[in-house]
Coordinates of C-alpha atoms and ligand atoms in Angstrom, one line a residue:
M1 CA -21.9 4.3 19.6
F2 CA -19.0 5.0 17.6
T3 CA -18.2 8.4 15.9
H4 CA -15.0 7.6 13.8
I5 CA -13.5 4.6 12.6
P6 CA -10.1 3.3 14.7
T7 CA -6.7 3.5 12.7
I8 CA -5.1 1.5 15.6
R9 CA -6.7 -2.1 16.4
P10 CA -9.1 -1.7 19.2
E11 CA -8.5 -4.3 22.3
T12 CA -11.1 -7.0 22.1
P13 CA -10.6 -9.9 24.5
L14 CA -14.0 -11.4 24.5
L15 CA -14.0 -11.2 20.6
D16 CA -10.3 -12.6 20.5
G17 CA -11.1 -15.8 22.3
I18 CA -13.4 -17.0 19.2
N19 CA -11.8 -18.5 16.9
L20 CA -14.6 -20.4 15.8
P21 CA -18.5 -20.7 16.6
T22 CA -17.8 -23.6 19.0
D23 CA -16.0 -20.8 21.3
L24 CA -19.0 -18.5 20.7
R25 CA -21.6 -21.4 22.1
R26 CA -19.7 -21.3 25.1
L27 CA -20.7 -17.8 26.1
A28 CA -23.3 -17.0 28.4
N29 CA -26.3 -15.1 26.9
I30 CA -25.3 -12.0 28.9
Q31 CA -21.8 -11.7 27.1
L32 CA -23.2 -11.3 23.5
P33 CA -24.0 -7.7 24.0
E34 CA -20.2 -7.0 24.8
L35 CA -19.3 -9.7 21.6
A36 CA -21.4 -7.5 19.5
E37 CA -19.6 -4.1 20.8
Q38 CA -15.9 -5.9 20.3
L39 CA -17.1 -7.3 16.9
R40 CA -18.5 -3.9 15.5
A41 CA -15.2 -2.1 16.8
F42 CA -13.0 -4.8 15.1
L43 CA -15.0 -4.4 12.1
L44 CA -14.6 -0.6 12.0
Y45 CA -11.0 -0.8 12.1
S46 CA -10.6 -3.6 9.6
V47 CA -12.7 -1.9 6.9
G48 CA -10.9 0.9 8.0
Q49 CA -7.5 -0.6 7.0
T50 CA -8.8 -2.5 3.9
G51 CA -11.9 -0.7 2.3
G52 CA -14.7 -2.7 1.5
H53 CA -18.6 -3.1 2.3
F54 CA -19.5 -1.6 5.4
G55 CA -23.1 -0.8 6.6
A56 CA -24.5 -4.1 5.8
G57 CA -22.4 -5.8 8.0
L58 CA -22.7 -3.2 10.9
G59 CA -26.5 -3.8 10.7
V60 CA -26.4 -7.4 11.2
V61 CA -23.8 -7.7 13.9
E62 CA -26.2 -9.2 16.6
L63 CA -28.1 -11.1 13.9
T64 CA -24.6 -12.9 12.8
I65 CA -23.7 -13.8 16.6
A66 CA -27.2 -15.3 17.5
L67 CA -27.4 -17.4 14.4
H68 CA -24.0 -18.9 15.0
Y69 CA -24.6 -19.1 18.4
L70 CA -28.0 -21.1 17.9
L71 CA -27.1 -23.5 15.1
N72 CA -24.7 -26.1 14.6
T73 CA -22.5 -24.5 11.6
P74 CA -21.3 -25.5 9.6
D75 CA -23.6 -28.7 9.5
D76 CA -26.5 -26.0 9.5
H77 CA -26.7 -23.6 6.9
I78 CA -26.6 -20.1 6.9
V79 CA -27.4 -18.5 3.5
W80 CA -26.3 -14.8 3.0
D81 CA -27.9 -12.8 0.2
V82 CA -25.6 -10.7 -2.0
G83 CA -23.2 -11.7 0.5
H84 CA -21.8 -7.7 1.3
Q85 CA -23.0 -8.2 4.9
C86 CA -20.7 -11.1 5.6
Y87 CA -17.9 -9.5 7.1
P88 CA -19.0 -10.1 10.9
H89 CA -19.8 -14.0 9.8
K90 CA -16.3 -14.3 8.2
I91 CA -14.6 -12.7 11.7
L92 CA -16.4 -15.4 13.7
T93 CA -15.7 -18.1 11.6
G94 CA -11.9 -18.5 11.9
R95 CA -10.6 -15.6 9.6
R96 CA -10.4 -12.5 12.2
E97 CA -6.8 -12.2 11.7
Q98 CA -7.3 -12.6 7.7
M99 CA -9.9 -9.5 7.6
L100 CA -6.8 -7.1 6.7
S101 CA -6.5 -8.8 3.3
I102 CA -9.9 -8.7 2.5
R103 CA -10.5 -7.6 -1.3
Q104 CA -6.8 -7.6 -2.0
K105 CA -4.9 -9.6 -4.3
G106 CA -4.5 -13.7 -2.7
G107 CA -6.6 -12.1 0.6
L108 CA -9.7 -13.0 1.8
A109 CA -12.6 -13.0 -0.9
P110 CA -15.2 -9.8 -0.9
F111 CA -18.2 -12.4 -0.5
P112 CA -19.1 -15.7 1.0
R113 CA -17.2 -18.5 -0.9
R114 CA -17.5 -22.0 -0.6
D115 CA -13.9 -22.5 -1.2
E116 CA -12.7 -20.2 1.3
S117 CA -14.5 -21.7 4.5
P118 CA -17.1 -24.5 5.1
Y119 CA -19.2 -22.0 7.0
D120 CA -19.6 -20.2 3.8
A121 CA -22.5 -22.6 2.5
F122 CA -23.2 -20.5 -0.7
G123 CA -21.1 -18.0 -2.9
T124 CA -22.7 -14.9 -3.6
G125 CA -22.1 -11.2 -4.6
H126 CA -25.5 -10.8 -6.9
S127 CA -28.7 -10.4 -4.9
S128 CA -31.9 -12.4 -4.5
T129 CA -30.3 -16.1 -4.6
S130 CA -30.5 -16.7 -0.9
I131 CA -33.8 -18.2 -0.7
S132 CA -33.5 -20.4 -3.9
A133 CA -30.0 -21.9 -2.6
A134 CA -31.0 -22.2 1.1
L135 CA -34.4 -24.3 -0.4
G136 CA -31.9 -26.7 -2.3
M137 CA -29.9 -27.4 0.7
A138 CA -32.7 -28.1 2.7
V139 CA -34.4 -30.3 0.5
A140 CA -31.6 -32.6 -0.1
D141 CA -30.8 -32.8 3.4
Q142 CA -34.2 -34.0 4.0
L143 CA -33.9 -36.6 1.1
N144 CA -30.3 -37.7 2.6
G145 CA -32.0 -38.1 6.0
K146 CA -30.3 -35.3 8.0
N147 CA -31.8 -33.5 10.4
T148 CA -30.3 -30.0 9.9
K149 CA -31.5 -26.1 9.6
T150 CA -31.1 -23.8 6.9
V151 CA -31.5 -20.1 7.1
A152 CA -31.7 -17.7 4.4
I153 CA -30.9 -14.0 5.0
I154 CA -32.4 -11.6 2.7
G155 CA -32.5 -8.0 2.8
D156 CA -35.4 -5.7 2.1
G157 CA -33.7 -4.8 -1.0
A158 CA -33.0 -8.3 -2.6
L159 CA -36.4 -9.1 -1.5
T160 CA -37.7 -7.0 -4.4
A161 CA -36.3 -9.1 -7.2
G162 CA -38.6 -11.9 -9.0
M163 CA -36.1 -14.3 -8.1
A164 CA -36.8 -14.0 -4.3
F165 CA -40.4 -14.3 -5.3
E166 CA -40.2 -17.6 -7.3
A167 CA -38.3 -19.2 -4.4
L168 CA -40.9 -18.0 -1.7
N169 CA -43.6 -19.2 -3.8
H170 CA -41.7 -22.5 -4.2
A171 CA -40.5 -22.9 -0.7
A172 CA -44.1 -22.4 0.8
H173 CA -45.4 -25.6 -0.8
T174 CA -42.6 -27.7 0.4
N175 CA -42.0 -29.2 3.9
A176 CA -38.2 -28.1 4.0
N177 CA -36.7 -26.9 7.2
I178 CA -36.1 -23.7 6.1
L179 CA -35.8 -20.4 7.8
V180 CA -36.0 -17.0 5.7
V181 CA -34.9 -14.2 7.8
L182 CA -35.8 -10.8 6.2
N183 CA -33.5 -8.0 7.4
D184 CA -35.5 -4.9 6.9
N185 CA -33.2 -1.9 7.2
D186 CA -35.7 0.0 4.9
M187 CA -32.6 0.7 2.6
S188 CA -31.2 -0.8 -0.8
I189 CA -28.0 0.6 -1.7
S190 CA -29.7 3.9 -2.2
R191 CA -33.5 4.3 -0.7
N192 CA -35.4 1.1 -1.3
E193 CA -37.9 1.7 -4.0
G194 CA -41.5 0.3 -4.5
G195 CA -44.5 -1.0 -3.2
L196 CA -43.1 -3.5 -1.3
A197 CA -40.5 -1.1 0.4
T198 CA -43.6 1.1 1.3
Y199 CA -46.1 -1.6 2.3
L200 CA -43.4 -2.8 4.8
A201 CA -42.5 0.7 5.9
K202 CA -46.0 1.7 6.4
N203 CA -47.0 -1.9 8.0
L204 CA -44.1 -1.2 10.7
K205 CA -45.1 2.4 11.4
L206 CA -48.3 1.0 12.5
T207 CA -47.5 -1.9 14.3
K208 CA -45.5 -0.1 17.0
G209 CA -43.5 -3.1 18.3
S210 CA -46.3 -5.6 18.3
R211 CA -47.0 -8.3 15.6
S212 CA -47.8 -7.2 12.3
E213 CA -50.5 -8.7 11.1
T214 CA -50.8 -6.9 7.6
T215 CA -47.2 -7.9 6.9
A216 CA -48.1 -11.5 8.3
A217 CA -50.9 -12.1 6.1
L218 CA -48.7 -11.1 2.9
F219 CA -46.2 -14.1 3.8
E220 CA -49.0 -16.2 5.4
A221 CA -50.3 -16.2 2.0
L222 CA -47.6 -17.7 0.7
A223 CA -48.1 -20.6 3.6
F224 CA -44.9 -19.1 5.5
E225 CA -45.1 -19.3 9.3
Y226 CA -44.5 -15.5 10.1
Q227 CA -42.9 -13.8 13.3
G228 CA -42.0 -10.2 13.7
P229 CA -41.2 -7.8 13.2
I230 CA -38.8 -7.6 16.1
D231 CA -35.8 -5.4 16.8
G232 CA -32.8 -7.0 15.5
H233 CA -30.2 -5.3 17.6
D234 CA -31.7 -6.4 20.8
F235 CA -30.6 -10.3 21.6
D236 CA -33.7 -10.3 24.0
A237 CA -36.1 -10.3 21.2
L238 CA -33.5 -11.9 18.7
L239 CA -33.0 -15.2 20.3
P240 CA -36.1 -16.3 21.6
A241 CA -37.4 -15.7 18.2
L242 CA -35.0 -17.5 16.4
T243 CA -35.2 -20.4 18.8
S244 CA -39.0 -20.6 18.2
A245 CA -38.4 -20.4 14.6
L246 CA -35.6 -23.0 14.3
S247 CA -37.5 -25.5 16.3
K248 CA -40.3 -25.8 14.2
S249 CA -40.5 -27.9 11.0
G250 CA -41.5 -26.5 7.5
P251 CA -40.8 -23.3 6.3
Q252 CA -40.8 -20.4 8.6
F253 CA -40.5 -16.3 8.4
L254 CA -39.0 -14.0 10.8
H255 CA -38.9 -10.6 10.1
I256 CA -36.2 -8.5 11.5
V257 CA -35.9 -4.7 11.7
T258 CA -32.4 -3.1 12.0
K259 CA -30.1 -0.2 10.9
K260 CA -27.9 0.0 8.1
G261 CA -24.5 1.2 9.6
K262 CA -26.0 0.2 12.9
G263 CA -23.3 1.6 15.8
F264 CA -21.2 4.0 13.5
Q265 CA -22.8 7.2 13.9
P266 CA -21.8 8.4 10.5
A267 CA -23.1 5.4 8.9
E268 CA -26.7 5.4 10.7
T269 CA -27.2 9.1 9.5
D270 CA -25.5 8.5 5.8
P271 CA -26.2 4.7 5.1
V272 CA -25.9 5.4 1.2
G273 CA -22.3 7.1 1.3
Y274 CA -21.1 4.2 3.8
H275 CA -22.7 1.5 1.9
A276 CA -19.4 0.7 1.1
L277 CA -15.8 2.4 1.7
T278 CA -12.4 3.0 0.3
K279 CA -9.6 2.5 2.8
L280 CA -8.5 5.3 5.0
E281 CA -5.6 7.0 4.0
P282 CA -3.1 7.7 6.6
I283 CA -3.5 11.4 7.8
N284 CA -0.5 12.8 6.2
A285 CA -0.9 11.1 2.6
P286 CA -1.3 13.7 0.1
Q287 CA -4.6 14.1 -1.1
K288 CA -5.8 12.1 -4.3
K289 CA -7.3 14.3 -6.8
K290 CA -10.7 12.4 -7.4
Q291 CA -10.9 12.0 -11.3
P292 CA -14.5 11.9 -12.7
T293 CA -15.2 8.4 -14.0
F294 CA -16.9 6.7 -17.0
A295 CA -19.9 6.2 -15.0
N296 CA -20.0 10.2 -13.8
N297 CA -19.6 10.9 -17.6
F298 CA -22.4 8.8 -18.6
G299 CA -24.2 11.0 -15.8
R300 CA -23.4 14.0 -17.5
W301 CA -24.4 13.1 -21.0
L302 CA -27.7 11.8 -19.6
L303 CA -28.5 15.1 -18.2
H304 CA -27.2 17.1 -20.9
T305 CA -29.2 14.6 -23.5
A306 CA -32.5 14.9 -21.2
Q307 CA -32.7 18.6 -21.3
Q308 CA -32.5 18.4 -25.1
D309 CA -35.0 15.7 -25.7
K310 CA -38.2 15.5 -23.2
K311 CA -38.7 12.0 -24.6
L312 CA -35.7 10.4 -23.0
I313 CA -36.7 7.9 -19.7
G314 CA -33.6 7.1 -17.6
I315 CA -33.9 3.7 -15.8
T316 CA -31.5 2.0 -13.3
P317 CA -32.3 -1.4 -11.1
A318 CA -31.3 0.1 -7.7
M319 CA -27.6 1.6 -8.9
R320 CA -28.7 5.4 -9.0
E321 CA -25.3 6.3 -7.1
G322 CA -23.2 3.6 -9.0
S323 CA -24.3 4.3 -12.5
D324 CA -24.5 7.9 -11.5
L325 CA -28.0 9.1 -12.3
I326 CA -27.9 11.3 -9.4
A327 CA -28.3 14.7 -11.2
F328 CA -30.7 13.4 -13.7
S329 CA -32.9 12.0 -11.1
E330 CA -33.0 15.5 -9.0
A331 CA -33.4 17.4 -12.4
F332 CA -36.3 15.1 -14.0
P333 CA -37.8 13.0 -11.6
E334 CA -40.7 12.4 -13.6
R335 CA -38.2 10.7 -15.7
Y336 CA -36.4 8.6 -13.5
F337 CA -37.2 5.0 -12.8
D338 CA -35.1 3.2 -9.8
V339 CA -37.1 0.0 -10.4
A340 CA -35.5 -1.9 -7.5
I341 CA -33.3 -4.5 -8.0
A342 CA -35.2 -6.1 -11.1
E343 CA -32.8 -6.0 -14.0
Q344 CA -35.2 -8.4 -15.9
H345 CA -38.1 -6.1 -15.3
A346 CA -35.9 -2.8 -16.2
L347 CA -35.4 -4.0 -20.0
T348 CA -38.9 -5.0 -20.5
F349 CA -40.2 -1.9 -19.0
A350 CA -37.9 -0.2 -21.3
A351 CA -39.5 -2.1 -24.3
G352 CA -42.7 -1.1 -23.4
L353 CA -41.5 2.6 -22.9
A354 CA -40.2 2.3 -26.7
C355 CA -43.1 0.9 -27.9
A356 CA -45.2 3.9 -26.9
G357 CA -42.7 6.3 -28.5
A358 CA -40.7 7.2 -25.5
K359 CA -36.5 6.8 -25.5
P360 CA -35.3 4.7 -22.6
V361 CA -31.6 4.5 -21.7
V362 CA -31.1 1.5 -19.3
A363 CA -27.9 2.0 -17.1
I364 CA -26.9 -1.4 -15.9
Y365 CA -23.6 -3.0 -14.7
S366 CA -22.6 -5.7 -17.3
T367 CA -22.4 -8.3 -14.3
F368 CA -26.2 -7.6 -13.8
L369 CA -27.3 -7.6 -17.2
Q370 CA -26.5 -11.1 -17.1
R371 CA -29.6 -11.5 -15.4
A372 CA -31.8 -9.9 -18.0
Y373 CA -30.6 -12.0 -21.2
D374 CA -33.8 -13.2 -22.3
Q375 CA -35.4 -9.9 -21.9
L376 CA -32.7 -8.5 -24.2
I377 CA -33.4 -10.9 -26.7
H378 CA -37.2 -11.2 -26.6
D379 CA -38.3 -8.1 -25.4
I380 CA -36.1 -5.8 -27.1
A381 CA -33.9 -7.0 -30.1
I382 CA -36.7 -9.3 -31.9
Q383 CA -38.9 -6.4 -31.6
S384 CA -35.9 -3.8 -32.6
L385 CA -36.9 -1.8 -30.0
D386 CA -35.3 1.8 -29.7
V387 CA -33.6 0.8 -26.4
L388 CA -30.3 2.4 -25.2
L389 CA -28.1 0.2 -23.3
A390 CA -25.4 2.0 -21.1
V391 CA -23.7 -1.1 -20.0
D392 CA -21.5 0.2 -16.9
R393 CA -18.4 -1.8 -15.0
A394 CA -17.7 -3.8 -18.3
G395 CA -14.5 -5.5 -18.0
L396 CA -12.6 -6.3 -14.9
V397 CA -13.9 -4.4 -12.2
G398 CA -11.1 -5.0 -9.3
E399 CA -11.9 -5.7 -5.7
D400 CA -15.3 -7.0 -6.0
G401 CA -13.7 -10.1 -7.9
A402 CA -15.3 -12.5 -10.4
T403 CA -18.9 -12.1 -9.2
H404 CA -18.8 -8.6 -10.5
A405 CA -16.5 -8.5 -13.0
G406 CA -18.6 -7.6 -16.7
C407 CA -16.4 -10.2 -18.7
F408 CA -19.2 -12.0 -20.8
D409 CA -21.5 -9.1 -22.3
I410 CA -19.8 -9.0 -25.5
A411 CA -19.8 -12.8 -26.2
A412 CA -23.8 -12.5 -25.0
M413 CA -24.5 -9.6 -26.9
R414 CA -22.8 -9.9 -30.3
C415 CA -24.7 -13.3 -31.4
I416 CA -28.0 -11.1 -31.1
P417 CA -29.2 -9.7 -34.5
G418 CA -29.3 -6.2 -34.8
L419 CA -27.9 -5.2 -31.6
V420 CA -25.0 -2.3 -32.0
I421 CA -22.4 -2.8 -29.7
M422 CA -20.1 0.0 -29.0
T423 CA -16.9 0.1 -27.2
P424 CA -15.5 3.6 -26.3
A425 CA -11.7 3.8 -25.9
D426 CA -12.0 7.0 -23.8
E427 CA -14.3 9.0 -22.3
Q428 CA -14.7 11.3 -25.1
E429 CA -15.5 8.3 -27.4
Q430 CA -18.0 7.3 -24.8
W431 CA -19.9 10.4 -25.2
L432 CA -19.8 10.2 -29.2
M433 CA -21.3 6.4 -28.9
L434 CA -24.1 7.3 -26.3
N435 CA -25.1 10.1 -28.7
T436 CA -24.8 7.8 -31.6
G437 CA -26.7 4.7 -29.9
Y438 CA -29.5 7.2 -28.3
H439 CA -29.7 8.4 -32.3
Y440 CA -29.9 4.7 -33.6
P441 CA -33.3 3.8 -34.4
G442 CA -32.9 0.6 -33.0
P443 CA -31.4 -1.4 -29.9
A444 CA -27.7 -0.4 -29.1
A445 CA -25.2 -1.0 -26.1
V446 CA -22.4 1.1 -25.2
R447 CA -20.2 -0.9 -22.9
Y448 CA -17.4 1.0 -20.5
P449 CA -15.3 0.2 -17.6
R450 CA -15.1 0.9 -13.9
G451 CA -13.2 4.0 -13.1
S452 CA -11.8 6.7 -15.1
G453 CA -9.9 6.4 -18.7
T454 CA -7.5 8.2 -20.2
C455 CA -10.0 11.4 -21.6
P456 CA -11.7 12.8 -18.6
A457 CA -12.5 15.8 -19.7
A458 CA -15.4 14.9 -22.1
P459 CA -17.7 17.8 -23.3
D460 CA -18.0 20.4 -21.0
G461 CA -20.0 22.6 -23.3
S462 CA -16.9 24.2 -24.7
D463 CA -16.9 21.9 -27.9
E464 CA -20.6 22.4 -29.1
A465 CA -20.1 19.8 -31.7
L466 CA -18.9 17.4 -29.5
L467 CA -22.3 17.3 -27.5
T468 CA -24.3 16.1 -30.6
E469 CA -21.7 14.4 -32.8
T470 CA -22.3 10.8 -33.4
V471 CA -19.9 8.3 -35.1
P472 CA -20.7 6.2 -38.2
I473 CA -22.3 3.1 -37.3
G474 CA -19.9 0.0 -37.8
K475 CA -17.0 2.1 -38.7
G476 CA -13.5 1.9 -36.8
R477 CA -10.5 4.5 -36.6
L478 CA -7.6 4.1 -38.3
L479 CA -5.2 5.8 -35.7
S480 CA -1.5 5.2 -37.3
T481 CA 0.1 3.1 -40.1
G482 CA 3.3 1.1 -39.1
D483 CA 5.6 -1.0 -41.4
S484 CA 5.8 -4.4 -39.4
G485 CA 2.8 -5.9 -40.9
T486 CA 1.1 -6.4 -37.7
A487 CA -2.1 -4.5 -36.8
V488 CA -3.4 -3.7 -33.3
L489 CA -7.1 -3.9 -33.2
N490 CA -8.4 -2.3 -30.2
F491 CA -11.8 -2.8 -28.8
G492 CA -12.4 -0.3 -25.7
P493 CA -10.4 1.3 -23.0
L494 CA -7.5 -0.5 -23.4
L495 CA -6.2 1.9 -26.5
S496 CA -3.3 3.2 -24.4
D497 CA -1.7 -0.1 -23.9
A498 CA -2.5 -0.9 -27.4
R499 CA -0.8 2.2 -28.5
K500 CA 2.5 1.5 -26.5
L501 CA 2.3 -1.9 -28.4
A502 CA 2.0 -0.5 -31.6
E503 CA 4.7 2.4 -31.2
Q504 CA 7.3 -0.1 -29.4
E505 CA 7.0 -2.5 -32.7
Q506 CA 6.1 -0.5 -35.5
H507 CA 2.4 -2.1 -35.7
T508 CA -0.7 -0.4 -37.1
L509 CA -2.9 0.9 -34.6
V510 CA -7.0 0.7 -34.9
D511 CA -9.5 1.4 -32.6
M512 CA -12.2 -0.5 -33.8
R513 CA -15.2 1.1 -32.0
F514 CA -17.5 -1.5 -32.9
V515 CA -17.6 -5.1 -32.1
K516 CA -21.2 -4.9 -34.2
P517 CA -21.4 -4.2 -36.8
L518 CA -17.7 -4.9 -37.2
D519 CA -15.9 -3.1 -39.4
T520 CA -15.5 -5.7 -42.4
E521 CA -14.6 -3.1 -44.9
L522 CA -11.3 -1.6 -42.8
L523 CA -10.4 -5.5 -42.1
S524 CA -10.6 -6.6 -45.7
I525 CA -8.0 -3.6 -46.4
L526 CA -5.8 -4.2 -43.4
M527 CA -5.9 -8.2 -44.3
K528 CA -4.2 -7.1 -48.0
T529 CA -1.2 -5.4 -46.5
H530 CA -0.8 -7.1 -43.1
Q531 CA 0.1 -10.4 -41.8
R532 CA -0.6 -10.3 -38.4
F533 CA -3.7 -9.4 -36.2
I534 CA -3.5 -8.7 -32.8
T535 CA -6.9 -8.1 -30.8
M536 CA -7.1 -5.9 -27.7
E537 CA -10.4 -6.2 -25.2
D538 CA -11.3 -6.1 -21.8
H539 CA -13.8 -8.7 -22.0
A540 CA -13.4 -12.6 -22.3
I541 CA -11.3 -13.9 -25.0
Q542 CA -13.8 -16.7 -25.8
G543 CA -16.6 -15.4 -27.9
G544 CA -15.5 -11.6 -27.2
A545 CA -14.4 -9.0 -30.1
G546 CA -11.1 -10.5 -31.2
S547 CA -13.7 -14.1 -31.6
A548 CA -15.8 -11.4 -33.7
V549 CA -12.6 -10.6 -36.0
A550 CA -11.4 -14.5 -36.3
E551 CA -14.8 -15.3 -37.5
F552 CA -14.4 -12.9 -40.4
V553 CA -10.9 -13.5 -41.3
T554 CA -11.5 -17.2 -41.4
Q555 CA -14.4 -16.8 -43.5
S556 CA -12.6 -14.5 -45.8
G557 CA -9.5 -17.0 -46.0
W558 CA -7.0 -14.5 -45.0
N559 CA -4.0 -16.6 -44.2
G560 CA -2.6 -14.3 -41.7
T561 CA -2.3 -15.3 -38.0
L562 CA -4.3 -13.7 -35.1
K563 CA -3.3 -13.2 -31.7
M564 CA -6.1 -12.5 -29.4
L565 CA -5.7 -10.5 -25.9
G566 CA -8.2 -10.2 -23.4
I567 CA -9.1 -12.2 -20.3
P568 CA -8.1 -15.9 -20.3
D569 CA -10.9 -18.7 -19.8
Q570 CA -10.7 -18.6 -16.1
W571 CA -11.9 -16.6 -13.1
I572 CA -9.7 -13.6 -12.3
E573 CA -10.0 -13.3 -8.4
H574 CA -10.3 -10.1 -6.7
A575 CA -7.5 -7.6 -6.5
S576 CA -6.8 -4.0 -8.0
R577 CA -8.2 -3.8 -11.4
A578 CA -4.6 -2.8 -12.4
E579 CA -3.3 -6.1 -10.9
Q580 CA -6.0 -8.1 -12.6
L581 CA -5.4 -6.5 -16.2
K582 CA -1.6 -6.7 -15.6
Q583 CA -2.5 -10.6 -15.2
C584 CA -4.5 -11.2 -18.2
L585 CA -3.6 -8.8 -20.9
I586 CA -0.2 -7.5 -20.5
R587 CA 1.9 -10.2 -20.8
Ligands
LIG1 C1 -28.7 -9.0 -9.1 C2 -28.1 -7.6 -8.3 N1 -28.3 -6.6 -8.7 C3 -27.6 -5.4 -8.1 C4 -26.9 -5.7 -7.3 C5 -26.1 -4.6 -6.5 N2 -26.5 -4.1 -4.8 C6 -25.7 -4.9 -4.0 S1 -26.4 -4.6 -2.6 C7 -27.6 -3.6 -2.9 C8 -28.5 -3.3 -2.1 C9 -29.4 -4.9 -1.0 O1 -30.3 -4.4 -0.4 P1 -30.7 -5.2 0.7 O2 -30.9 -6.5 0.3 O3 -31.6 -4.5 1.7 O4 -29.4 -5.1 1.7 P2 -28.7 -4.1 2.8 O5 -27.6 -3.4 2.2 O6 -30.0 -3.1 3.0 O7 -28.5 -5.0 3.9 C10 -27.6 -3.7 -4.5 C11 -28.5 -3.1 -5.3 C12 -26.4 -6.8 -7.1 N3 -25.3 -7.1 -5.9 N4 -27.1 -8.0 -7.5
LIG2 C1 -22.4 -5.6 -2.9 C2 -22.4 -5.1 -4.7 O1 -23.1 -5.6 -5.5 C3 -22.5 -3.6 -4.9 O2 -22.3 -2.8 -3.6 C4 -21.1 -3.7 -5.5 O3 -20.0 -4.2 -4.7 C5 -21.0 -2.3 -6.1 O4 -19.9 -1.9 -6.6 P1 -19.3 -0.5 -7.4 O5 -18.2 -0.1 -6.3 O6 -18.8 -1.0 -8.7 O7 -20.6 0.3 -7.4
LIG3 MG1 -31.9 -3.2 3.0

């Protein structure tokens, strides 16, 4: 058992001899535990150097070795769900020496990527896609006469999503050669929530090492052949179970039990805290002061508002820590709902709550809101329901890269009639806009970015007015008037860059605050005195806030010019958020 993260590269002679899975397949069974030990040591060291997803990878070291040992990868397909557990897989498939570049600009991607390696069968980042994708591969191979195996590895958290069940429902009624491995560690990022998690955990306790008839019944009812639960850290259990499942044709299900953070004592004890790591700083490095984030500010706002209004209900689809509902969930457990990885359900559940007079607030990452687009339109907006969306991680998110970037929410939302969309420039504005959205009697969204902004000291109680203050719907703020004939129109957290630009060039500076309703009155005034607008947003240019301005000024017959700054029409790869912003916006 490791107790701390090595800062010097450990000696891993057996692992060093494995450049590809073919090298692994030359080992004897009895060497595999030693390889697992060395793989863990290297993983601890490399993630310590780079930061990144941590606990999930430690939990699948044996499974990863066993799969590459038994399968003929890359012809056989391994499909990882979410992909945050893929570091051991990357290390065994020719990328060991590149691991120190993971998540950095130009380095290895944080998740599996088809264009990075033939061993990465399917690109991921969002959860619960593995069974569908694996089924597609298995069916296509079968139709093409290829006798391959396809394995989907899905966690107990990812299995809570409807999409996973849609795929199970379909797969079971094909004769595809697909094996679904359920990696059950009884954890999502937080504790795994819901009836399924409780059912699996309860059955496991009763099973005591033998086959679980009750769990089997669930998957066999869907026409899978079920094996399990088995100890996913024990090669003596894992190898025969996998061999047996892979030797059969048709849909197979193997239930393995693992420990998140396995082999590293602090992560086994605190799997939530060790879901992901920031990189280790050298011992003598000056301590960085941790600034509160926009998410922390939202958490304070939620707690404060819940204290004032009993009707408030807080909802998260499995991101309690990330979206910071921690204090609220502890203070108001009966009004807190972690609905598991179920973004679609989160929104329609909120719609139902609103129908019955509650005041739901859904905290949701922009990238995961993509999952719930129809629910936003059909269940919330058409019925003008009073639901507030706190759209977190909006804009570029840095090291998680393109899969997690929240670049599309404005474009997706601004065509929805009646939806109010706000873009706070800093934390104080975020607080005011959350108040505004909360008191607005219809659907509203406040989008804010990952990390901290320029005004971290949002209401602390000393400014009572600010605690309850709202802003006028659809009104921007004229911050300064310049004489260059150009106005910079800011939407969101890049206000300090917008200000710099305005000051350097004597431009007028406006913080537009609302994407919808757009402040067309203010724009009409500015159009009379300015010949050029520059819009600025942390969002895709196509369809974003600048496009909303473009639509208005074009229809108004303005003959000025418009420059739109934002995220260009390309995927922005993993890098620090500052590097990404520099690449996109500050040209
Ligand atoms: C659609 C979607 N929602 C939320 C997330 C955030 N997320 C990433 S990993 C994770 C927990 C996954 O739990 P599980 O599948 O059991 O994997 P484990 O970490 O336990 O190995 C969550 C909620 C995501 N990646 N995708
Ligand atoms: C894999 C996944 O989806 C999450 O772990 C995500 O990486 C968390 O991102 P934050 O660090 O922004 O919460
Ligand atoms: Mg899990």
